[in-house]
């Protein structure tokens, strides 16, 4: 992680599993199992941030109560190096119905009368805003003596700035956050494509980069209208196919480096704030090829996405 500016601990925290958590039963550094409950011990994540000199981005479990959130915030406040900034977000992709936490938010929002039955989109958005306000109040109190080292994040879908507008208009949400975030992924519909279509895909990808950053710019404008930063909680390519031969051909193609260079330059030119690339290391699989490298220790000469990122960071120093 050395050389990067920040690390978002989405998968280490097992956020998408939406497990019930309590402060007394959280994972400890001495716990034999670091892949159950609420994931890796908070102390270990803080230690990584301190050792690698990166800003940590933590996700408060959607099921967490005030005691858990306060304990988490106090532990970070006590142990994180004072020159590091902590990013905090409630849940992950609370707009995305594939995740149980999002479906839970919709049910809770309707039950609370935040939206009529049948309007799950509004219900989940307003419930997410409501719970974000409560979580960020706690973090704000804990970091009262160093507010400039805390970034409170509200995340929305990259192509739906209307949802961001709805949440920011709800009660004190705008005052409870410091940044709006989206996941500006480069996307192509790969249905029906095969290895013979790789050249056609790379011909189409530059326009998709421009479209992706264009959507992000809309939410950036909205964020700035409210005096907030605009950042990316995830980003990179989103080329998903069950055809692994096609996936390998695209991901390992040297032209992927050029696409990432274009993407990073466009982000820097039009947005200019923090971009979290998903993810550091992951294999090519039917559900996506998210890693900048496919496995730990992979040579950079075999990882075109990582080459582009390292070159961009070196040029930006």
PDB file of C-alpha atoms in Angstrom, residues 95 119 121-122 124-125 154 156-157 160-168 222:
ATOM      1  CA  UNK A  95     -28.382   2.737  -3.538  1.00  0.00           C
ATOM      2  CA  UNK A 119     -41.432   3.701  -3.576  1.00  0.00           C
ATOM      3  CA  UNK A 121     -35.943   4.187  -4.048  1.00  0.00           C
ATOM      4  CA  UNK A 122     -37.093   7.179  -2.040  1.00  0.00           C
ATOM      5  CA  UNK A 124     -33.968   3.701   1.058  1.00  0.00           C
ATOM      6  CA  UNK A 125     -32.435   7.064   0.172  1.00  0.00           C
ATOM      7  CA  UNK A 154     -22.374  10.350   1.645  1.00  0.00           C
ATOM      8  CA  UNK A 156     -24.658   7.938  -4.335  1.00  0.00           C
ATOM      9  CA  UNK A 157     -24.901   6.254  -7.740  1.00  0.00           C
ATOM     10  CA  UNK A 160     -28.241   9.324 -10.495  1.00  0.00           C
ATOM     11  CA  UNK A 161     -27.456  12.854  -9.260  1.00  0.00           C
ATOM     12  CA  UNK A 162     -31.179  13.261  -8.532  1.00  0.00           C
ATOM     13  CA  UNK A 163     -30.865  10.892  -5.558  1.00  0.00           C
ATOM     14  CA  UNK A 164     -28.009  12.979  -4.174  1.00  0.00           C
ATOM     15  CA  UNK A 165     -30.161  16.081  -4.547  1.00  0.00           C
ATOM     16  CA  UNK A 166     -33.015  14.392  -2.657  1.00  0.00           C
ATOM     17  CA  UNK A 167     -30.807  13.383   0.281  1.00  0.00           C
ATOM     18  CA  UNK A 168     -28.993  16.703   0.544  1.00  0.00           C
ATOM     19  CA  UNK A 222     -24.033  19.454  -7.139  1.00  0.00           C
TER      20      UNK A 222
END
